[in-house]
Amino acid sequence: MIIAENLEQTYTSGGRPLTVLKDINLSIEPRGFVAIVGPSGSGKTTLLGLLAGLDLPSQGTVTLDGQNLSELSEDERAMLRAEKLGFVFQSFQLIPTLTALENVLIPLELQSSDASLNGARAERRACELLERVGLSDREHHYPAQLSGGEQQRVGLARAFANQPRILMADEPTGNLDADTGHRAIDVMVRLNEEEGTTLVLVTHDTEIASRAHRIIKLAGGRIVSDERGGAGGAGGAGGAAGASSS
Ligand code: ADP
Ligand code: MG
């Protein structure tokens, strides 16, 4: 369960404060599938970063499973994330000196206490994960040798490597063509339906928005609508989200 209360984020740029999120109140239930939509610059990436504990808010609190993230050190937040949360960055953030397989192995190796015992198994799992996102034949490629869409899919595989209870992704299909995007969405929806993984996806993708259980729309740093539909049944809301694409 994620609870955000009275969140506000203010940046100082050029010596002047700029409030980019304000009055954000929301809670996300376990097994939920939430799409966050809104025009470019409306604060989606900032909000996702706060919900994940990647950044701390200027004001307000984010509570993850009862733990106020502002009360934790940076290391403690990183540990909590490693335990509970997978995150797909808009800019991928793969490690350039590691291959696709090695990038996916990182969270698996961080989790296993006895690396030698679990090494072979971790590698098998990493191969499976890459296969799930359609990259079996790119295991030994470095990020620079992969297209943007392929890097994004490596980022996806890495994010759900440890079977996190919560998967957050920033425009996970933004660099994918329709077909590959479709497959990536299917992988995430299946995680939600079969394993109960909570999904929080920032997106312009009308297919994602239409399959989400709930659509939160931001504009100018505020929540302007928060609509719940049936599972995959929010056809009208999905259309509205599509119209908001920038
Ligand atoms: P979105 O993901 O919806 O496009 P962002 O959350 O990335 O929006 O950004 C919201 C606003 O905050 C933008 O106007 C952006 O310029 C500003 N912003 C984001 N990060 C910073 C930062 N580190 N310093 C100053 N301004 C920032
Ligand atoms: Mg963004």
mmCIF file of C-alpha atoms and ligand atoms in Angstrom:
data_model
loop_
_atom_site.group_PDB
_atom_site.id
_atom_site.type_symbol
_atom_site.label_atom_id
_atom_site.label_comp_id
_atom_site.label_asym_id
_atom_site.label_seq_id
_atom_site.Cartn_x
_atom_site.Cartn_y
_atom_site.Cartn_z
ATOM 1 C CA MET A 1 0.000 0.000 0.000
ATOM 2 C CA ILE A 2 1.356 3.403 -0.988
ATOM 3 C CA ILE A 3 -0.117 6.516 0.587
ATOM 4 C CA ALA A 4 0.826 10.021 -0.504
ATOM 5 C CA GLU A 5 -0.399 12.881 1.655
ATOM 6 C CA ASN A 6 -0.271 16.569 0.782
ATOM 7 C CA LEU A 7 2.738 16.108 -1.440
ATOM 8 C CA GLU A 8 4.447 19.175 -2.743
ATOM 9 C CA GLN A 9 7.658 19.382 -4.727
ATOM 10 C CA THR A 10 9.449 22.660 -5.243
ATOM 11 C CA TYR A 11 12.651 23.035 -7.227
ATOM 12 C CA THR A 12 14.905 26.038 -7.149
ATOM 13 C CA SER A 13 16.066 26.935 -10.594
ATOM 14 C CA GLY A 14 17.883 30.128 -11.424
ATOM 15 C CA GLY A 15 17.527 31.147 -7.773
ATOM 16 C CA ARG A 16 13.740 31.097 -7.993
ATOM 17 C CA PRO A 17 11.486 28.450 -6.447
ATOM 18 C CA LEU A 18 9.307 26.543 -8.859
ATOM 19 C CA THR A 19 6.513 24.367 -7.470
ATOM 20 C CA VAL A 20 5.983 21.461 -9.843
ATOM 21 C CA LEU A 21 3.669 19.308 -7.688
ATOM 22 C CA LYS A 22 1.053 20.492 -5.225
ATOM 23 C CA ASP A 23 -1.766 19.056 -3.063
ATOM 24 C CA ILE A 24 -1.174 15.489 -4.120
ATOM 25 C CA ASN A 25 -3.213 13.008 -2.091
ATOM 26 C CA LEU A 26 -3.651 9.434 -3.197
ATOM 27 C CA SER A 27 -3.381 5.871 -2.081
ATOM 28 C CA ILE A 28 -2.561 2.869 -4.195
ATOM 29 C CA GLU A 29 -3.851 -0.496 -3.045
ATOM 30 C CA PRO A 30 -1.987 -3.778 -3.400
ATOM 31 C CA ARG A 31 -2.722 -5.481 -6.749
ATOM 32 C CA GLY A 32 -3.861 -2.162 -8.210
ATOM 33 C CA PHE A 33 -3.126 -1.077 -11.773
ATOM 34 C CA VAL A 34 -2.847 2.694 -11.924
ATOM 35 C CA ALA A 35 -2.012 4.785 -14.975
ATOM 36 C CA ILE A 36 -0.714 8.323 -14.420
ATOM 37 C CA VAL A 37 -1.390 10.522 -17.437
ATOM 38 C CA GLY A 38 -1.107 14.192 -18.284
ATOM 39 C CA PRO A 39 0.664 16.596 -20.590
ATOM 40 C CA SER A 40 4.426 16.891 -20.789
ATOM 41 C CA GLY A 41 5.746 18.910 -17.847
ATOM 42 C CA SER A 42 2.713 18.204 -15.647
ATOM 43 C CA GLY A 43 4.808 16.457 -12.994
ATOM 44 C CA LYS A 44 4.333 12.758 -13.821
ATOM 45 C CA THR A 45 7.993 11.753 -13.585
ATOM 46 C CA THR A 46 8.425 13.834 -10.424
ATOM 47 C CA LEU A 47 5.421 12.150 -8.802
ATOM 48 C CA LEU A 48 6.573 8.647 -9.724
ATOM 49 C CA GLY A 49 10.034 9.404 -8.294
ATOM 50 C CA LEU A 50 8.454 10.481 -5.003
ATOM 51 C CA LEU A 51 6.168 7.422 -4.830
ATOM 52 C CA ALA A 52 9.225 5.209 -5.364
ATOM 53 C CA GLY A 53 11.317 7.052 -2.793
ATOM 54 C CA LEU A 54 13.915 7.992 -5.392
ATOM 55 C CA ASP A 55 13.439 11.584 -4.210
ATOM 56 C CA LEU A 56 11.899 13.078 -1.106
ATOM 57 C CA PRO A 57 9.125 15.681 -1.308
ATOM 58 C CA SER A 58 9.577 19.291 -0.194
ATOM 59 C CA GLN A 59 6.426 18.825 1.853
ATOM 60 C CA GLY A 60 4.049 16.012 2.686
ATOM 61 C CA THR A 61 4.695 12.321 3.111
ATOM 62 C CA VAL A 62 4.869 9.114 1.156
ATOM 63 C CA THR A 63 4.192 5.968 3.175
ATOM 64 C CA LEU A 64 5.073 2.577 1.734
ATOM 65 C CA ASP A 65 3.606 -0.370 3.660
ATOM 66 C CA GLY A 66 3.401 1.780 6.780
ATOM 67 C CA GLN A 67 6.903 3.219 6.481
ATOM 68 C CA ASN A 68 7.256 6.988 6.060
ATOM 69 C CA LEU A 69 9.972 7.298 3.410
ATOM 70 C CA SER A 70 11.119 10.686 4.714
ATOM 71 C CA GLU A 71 12.195 8.996 7.957
ATOM 72 C CA LEU A 72 14.611 6.690 6.170
ATOM 73 C CA SER A 73 18.188 7.353 5.091
ATOM 74 C CA GLU A 74 19.031 7.156 1.404
ATOM 75 C CA ASP A 75 20.544 3.686 1.945
ATOM 76 C CA GLU A 76 17.496 2.476 3.818
ATOM 77 C CA ARG A 77 15.256 3.722 1.034
ATOM 78 C CA ALA A 78 17.426 1.915 -1.515
ATOM 79 C CA MET A 79 17.095 -1.293 0.501
ATOM 80 C CA LEU A 80 13.341 -0.917 0.762
ATOM 81 C CA ARG A 81 13.154 -0.373 -3.008
ATOM 82 C CA ALA A 82 15.321 -3.426 -3.687
ATOM 83 C CA GLU A 83 12.988 -5.488 -1.552
ATOM 84 C CA LYS A 84 9.608 -4.256 -2.763
ATOM 85 C CA LEU A 85 9.838 -2.314 -5.946
ATOM 86 C CA GLY A 86 10.911 -2.515 -9.562
ATOM 87 C CA PHE A 87 11.405 0.737 -11.451
ATOM 88 C CA VAL A 88 11.680 1.348 -15.194
ATOM 89 C CA PHE A 89 13.235 4.721 -15.947
ATOM 90 C CA GLN A 90 12.186 6.872 -18.879
ATOM 91 C CA SER A 91 15.874 7.156 -19.792
ATOM 92 C CA PHE A 92 16.520 3.398 -19.188
ATOM 93 C CA GLN A 93 19.583 3.982 -16.945
ATOM 94 C CA LEU A 94 21.312 0.782 -17.968
ATOM 95 C CA ILE A 95 24.949 0.380 -16.952
ATOM 96 C CA PRO A 96 26.881 0.987 -20.182
ATOM 97 C CA THR A 97 29.815 -1.308 -19.350
ATOM 98 C CA LEU A 98 27.573 -4.310 -18.707
ATOM 99 C CA THR A 99 25.806 -6.489 -21.274
ATOM 100 C CA ALA A 100 22.023 -6.850 -21.400
ATOM 101 C CA LEU A 101 22.281 -10.104 -19.438
ATOM 102 C CA GLU A 102 24.587 -8.571 -16.826
ATOM 103 C CA ASN A 103 22.289 -5.576 -16.385
ATOM 104 C CA VAL A 104 19.370 -7.913 -15.653
ATOM 105 C CA LEU A 105 21.566 -9.943 -13.289
ATOM 106 C CA ILE A 106 22.333 -6.957 -11.029
ATOM 107 C CA PRO A 107 19.168 -7.058 -8.898
ATOM 108 C CA LEU A 108 19.294 -10.865 -8.800
ATOM 109 C CA GLU A 109 22.847 -10.824 -7.479
ATOM 110 C CA LEU A 110 22.065 -8.069 -4.990
ATOM 111 C CA GLN A 111 19.273 -10.200 -3.601
ATOM 112 C CA SER A 112 21.031 -13.540 -3.301
ATOM 113 C CA SER A 113 23.138 -13.853 -0.174
ATOM 114 C CA ASP A 114 25.317 -16.657 -1.537
ATOM 115 C CA ALA A 115 26.358 -15.573 -5.014
ATOM 116 C CA SER A 116 28.228 -18.789 -5.869
ATOM 117 C CA LEU A 117 25.289 -20.982 -4.961
ATOM 118 C CA ASN A 118 22.775 -18.927 -6.868
ATOM 119 C CA GLY A 119 24.942 -17.801 -9.769
ATOM 120 C CA ALA A 120 23.784 -20.391 -12.284
ATOM 121 C CA ARG A 121 20.170 -20.067 -11.254
ATOM 122 C CA ALA A 122 20.308 -16.276 -11.384
ATOM 123 C CA GLU A 123 21.739 -16.451 -14.887
ATOM 124 C CA ARG A 124 18.998 -18.822 -15.999
ATOM 125 C CA ARG A 125 16.382 -16.471 -14.598
ATOM 126 C CA ALA A 126 17.991 -13.471 -16.326
ATOM 127 C CA CYS A 127 17.903 -15.379 -19.637
ATOM 128 C CA GLU A 128 14.227 -16.188 -19.093
ATOM 129 C CA LEU A 129 13.457 -12.547 -18.338
ATOM 130 C CA LEU A 130 15.171 -11.397 -21.522
ATOM 131 C CA GLU A 131 13.260 -14.043 -23.450
ATOM 132 C CA ARG A 132 9.988 -12.727 -22.024
ATOM 133 C CA VAL A 133 10.700 -9.299 -23.475
ATOM 134 C CA GLY A 134 11.809 -10.801 -26.789
ATOM 135 C CA LEU A 135 15.564 -10.264 -26.436
ATOM 136 C CA SER A 136 17.004 -13.783 -26.225
ATOM 137 C CA ASP A 137 19.332 -13.039 -29.101
ATOM 138 C CA ARG A 138 20.688 -9.817 -27.560
ATOM 139 C CA GLU A 139 21.952 -11.159 -24.241
ATOM 140 C CA HIS A 140 25.561 -10.231 -24.853
ATOM 141 C CA HIS A 141 24.956 -6.829 -26.410
ATOM 142 C CA TYR A 142 26.040 -3.702 -24.562
ATOM 143 C CA PRO A 143 23.479 -0.892 -24.210
ATOM 144 C CA ALA A 144 25.203 1.165 -26.920
ATOM 145 C CA GLN A 145 24.693 -1.765 -29.308
ATOM 146 C CA LEU A 146 20.949 -1.836 -28.645
ATOM 147 C CA SER A 147 18.174 0.316 -30.079
ATOM 148 C CA GLY A 148 16.214 2.584 -27.724
ATOM 149 C CA GLY A 149 13.321 0.135 -27.676
ATOM 150 C CA GLU A 150 15.629 -2.775 -26.905
ATOM 151 C CA GLN A 151 17.256 -0.851 -24.041
ATOM 152 C CA GLN A 152 13.804 -0.101 -22.696
ATOM 153 C CA ARG A 153 12.947 -3.793 -22.725
ATOM 154 C CA VAL A 154 16.195 -4.643 -20.888
ATOM 155 C CA GLY A 155 15.140 -2.020 -18.324
ATOM 156 C CA LEU A 156 11.767 -3.767 -18.011
ATOM 157 C CA ALA A 157 13.362 -7.198 -17.556
ATOM 158 C CA ARG A 158 15.690 -5.765 -14.894
ATOM 159 C CA ALA A 159 12.775 -4.088 -13.085
ATOM 160 C CA PHE A 160 10.807 -7.282 -12.599
ATOM 161 C CA ALA A 161 13.799 -9.577 -12.080
ATOM 162 C CA ASN A 162 13.178 -9.935 -8.348
ATOM 163 C CA GLN A 163 9.423 -10.340 -8.710
ATOM 164 C CA PRO A 164 8.756 -7.056 -6.905
ATOM 165 C CA ARG A 165 5.324 -6.543 -5.332
ATOM 166 C CA ILE A 166 5.186 -3.144 -7.027
ATOM 167 C CA LEU A 167 6.306 -2.268 -10.541
ATOM 168 C CA MET A 168 6.636 1.386 -11.483
ATOM 169 C CA ALA A 169 7.486 2.504 -14.976
ATOM 170 C CA ASP A 170 7.904 5.880 -16.628
ATOM 171 C CA GLU A 171 6.587 5.743 -20.203
ATOM 172 C CA PRO A 172 7.434 2.037 -20.522
ATOM 173 C CA THR A 173 6.243 1.871 -24.122
ATOM 174 C CA GLY A 174 7.464 5.331 -25.138
ATOM 175 C CA ASN A 175 10.263 3.993 -27.327
ATOM 176 C CA LEU A 176 8.588 0.860 -28.577
ATOM 177 C CA ASP A 177 6.784 0.283 -31.863
ATOM 178 C CA ALA A 178 3.149 -0.822 -31.670
ATOM 179 C CA ASP A 179 3.921 -4.533 -31.776
ATOM 180 C CA THR A 180 6.709 -4.526 -29.197
ATOM 181 C CA GLY A 181 4.748 -2.112 -27.024
ATOM 182 C CA HIS A 182 1.839 -4.528 -27.116
ATOM 183 C CA ARG A 183 4.054 -7.358 -25.916
ATOM 184 C CA ALA A 184 5.563 -5.254 -23.133
ATOM 185 C CA ILE A 185 2.078 -4.277 -21.931
ATOM 186 C CA ASP A 186 0.991 -7.931 -21.992
ATOM 187 C CA VAL A 187 3.963 -8.902 -19.837
ATOM 188 C CA MET A 188 3.071 -6.222 -17.259
ATOM 189 C CA VAL A 189 -0.682 -6.940 -17.272
ATOM 190 C CA ARG A 190 0.050 -10.638 -16.779
ATOM 191 C CA LEU A 191 2.232 -9.788 -13.756
ATOM 192 C CA ASN A 192 -0.702 -7.825 -12.355
ATOM 193 C CA GLU A 193 -3.347 -10.465 -13.051
ATOM 194 C CA GLU A 194 -1.410 -13.632 -12.278
ATOM 195 C CA GLU A 195 1.052 -12.565 -9.610
ATOM 196 C CA GLY A 196 -0.844 -9.627 -8.147
ATOM 197 C CA THR A 197 1.950 -7.180 -8.855
ATOM 198 C CA THR A 198 0.846 -3.587 -8.271
ATOM 199 C CA LEU A 199 1.420 -1.534 -11.426
ATOM 200 C CA VAL A 200 1.962 2.227 -11.419
ATOM 201 C CA LEU A 201 2.636 3.354 -14.963
ATOM 202 C CA VAL A 202 3.217 6.865 -16.260
ATOM 203 C CA THR A 203 2.059 6.779 -19.840
ATOM 204 C CA HIS A 204 0.786 8.428 -22.975
ATOM 205 C CA ASP A 205 -0.156 5.024 -24.315
ATOM 206 C CA THR A 206 -3.919 4.766 -24.798
ATOM 207 C CA GLU A 207 -3.754 0.969 -24.681
ATOM 208 C CA ILE A 208 -2.146 1.020 -21.221
ATOM 209 C CA ALA A 209 -4.601 3.640 -20.015
ATOM 210 C CA SER A 210 -7.535 1.598 -21.283
ATOM 211 C CA ARG A 211 -6.332 -1.548 -19.508
ATOM 212 C CA ALA A 212 -5.590 0.184 -16.190
ATOM 213 C CA HIS A 213 -8.075 -0.091 -13.314
ATOM 214 C CA ARG A 214 -7.626 3.552 -12.489
ATOM 215 C CA ILE A 215 -6.420 6.658 -14.301
ATOM 216 C CA ILE A 216 -4.938 9.589 -12.420
ATOM 217 C CA LYS A 217 -4.595 12.685 -14.545
ATOM 218 C CA LEU A 218 -2.162 15.469 -13.717
ATOM 219 C CA ALA A 219 -2.126 18.995 -15.054
ATOM 220 C CA GLY A 220 0.111 21.769 -13.819
ATOM 221 C CA GLY A 221 1.349 19.650 -10.919
ATOM 222 C CA ARG A 222 -2.099 18.836 -9.530
ATOM 223 C CA ILE A 223 -4.408 15.877 -9.790
ATOM 224 C CA VAL A 224 -7.261 17.007 -12.008
ATOM 225 C CA SER A 225 -9.066 13.678 -12.211
ATOM 226 C CA ASP A 226 -8.874 10.263 -10.621
ATOM 227 C CA GLU A 227 -11.155 7.757 -12.298
ATOM 228 C CA ARG A 228 -11.710 4.113 -11.583
ATOM 229 C CA GLY A 229 -13.004 1.742 -14.204
ATOM 230 C CA GLY A 230 -13.485 -2.010 -14.189
ATOM 231 C CA ALA A 231 -10.418 -4.108 -14.982
ATOM 232 C CA GLY A 232 -9.681 -3.193 -18.549
ATOM 233 C CA GLY A 233 -13.177 -1.833 -18.876
ATOM 234 C CA ALA A 234 -12.463 1.893 -18.665
ATOM 235 C CA GLY A 235 -12.931 2.406 -22.379
ATOM 236 C CA GLY A 236 -14.226 5.947 -22.028
ATOM 237 C CA ALA A 237 -11.550 6.937 -19.555
ATOM 238 C CA GLY A 238 -8.915 5.457 -21.852
ATOM 239 C CA GLY A 239 -10.170 7.669 -24.638
ATOM 240 C CA ALA A 240 -9.951 10.691 -22.372
ATOM 241 C CA ALA A 241 -6.384 9.782 -21.472
ATOM 242 C CA GLY A 242 -5.551 9.496 -25.142
ATOM 243 C CA ALA A 243 -6.882 12.972 -25.773
ATOM 244 C CA SER A 244 -4.552 14.305 -23.097
ATOM 245 C CA SER A 245 -1.418 13.004 -24.805
ATOM 246 C CA SER A 246 1.150 15.613 -25.602
HETATM 247 P P1 ADP B 1 6.445 15.136 -16.869
HETATM 248 O O1 ADP B 1 7.089 13.820 -16.520
HETATM 249 O O2 ADP B 1 4.974 15.156 -16.616
HETATM 250 O O3 ADP B 1 6.753 15.538 -18.257
HETATM 251 P P2 ADP B 1 8.287 16.213 -14.899
HETATM 252 O O4 ADP B 1 7.855 15.612 -13.617
HETATM 253 O O5 ADP B 1 9.485 15.631 -15.546
HETATM 254 O O6 ADP B 1 7.047 16.246 -15.904
HETATM 255 O O7 ADP B 1 8.572 17.749 -14.684
HETATM 256 C C1 ADP B 1 7.618 18.621 -14.132
HETATM 257 C C2 ADP B 1 8.200 20.007 -14.125
HETATM 258 O O8 ADP B 1 9.267 20.066 -13.192
HETATM 259 C C3 ADP B 1 8.756 20.450 -15.453
HETATM 260 O O9 ADP B 1 8.345 21.748 -15.691
HETATM 261 C C4 ADP B 1 10.252 20.373 -15.273
HETATM 262 O O10 ADP B 1 10.889 21.345 -16.020
HETATM 263 C C5 ADP B 1 10.426 20.616 -13.787
HETATM 264 N N1 ADP B 1 11.574 19.902 -13.217
HETATM 265 C C6 ADP B 1 11.731 18.547 -13.174
HETATM 266 N N2 ADP B 1 12.881 18.224 -12.540
HETATM 267 C C7 ADP B 1 13.467 19.377 -12.174
HETATM 268 C C8 ADP B 1 14.683 19.724 -11.472
HETATM 269 N N3 ADP B 1 15.505 18.772 -11.020
HETATM 270 N N4 ADP B 1 14.940 21.042 -11.277
HETATM 271 C C9 ADP B 1 14.092 21.995 -11.715
HETATM 272 N N5 ADP B 1 12.955 21.751 -12.365
HETATM 273 C C10 ADP B 1 12.635 20.460 -12.604
HETATM 274 MG MG MG B 2 8.292 12.497 -17.664
#
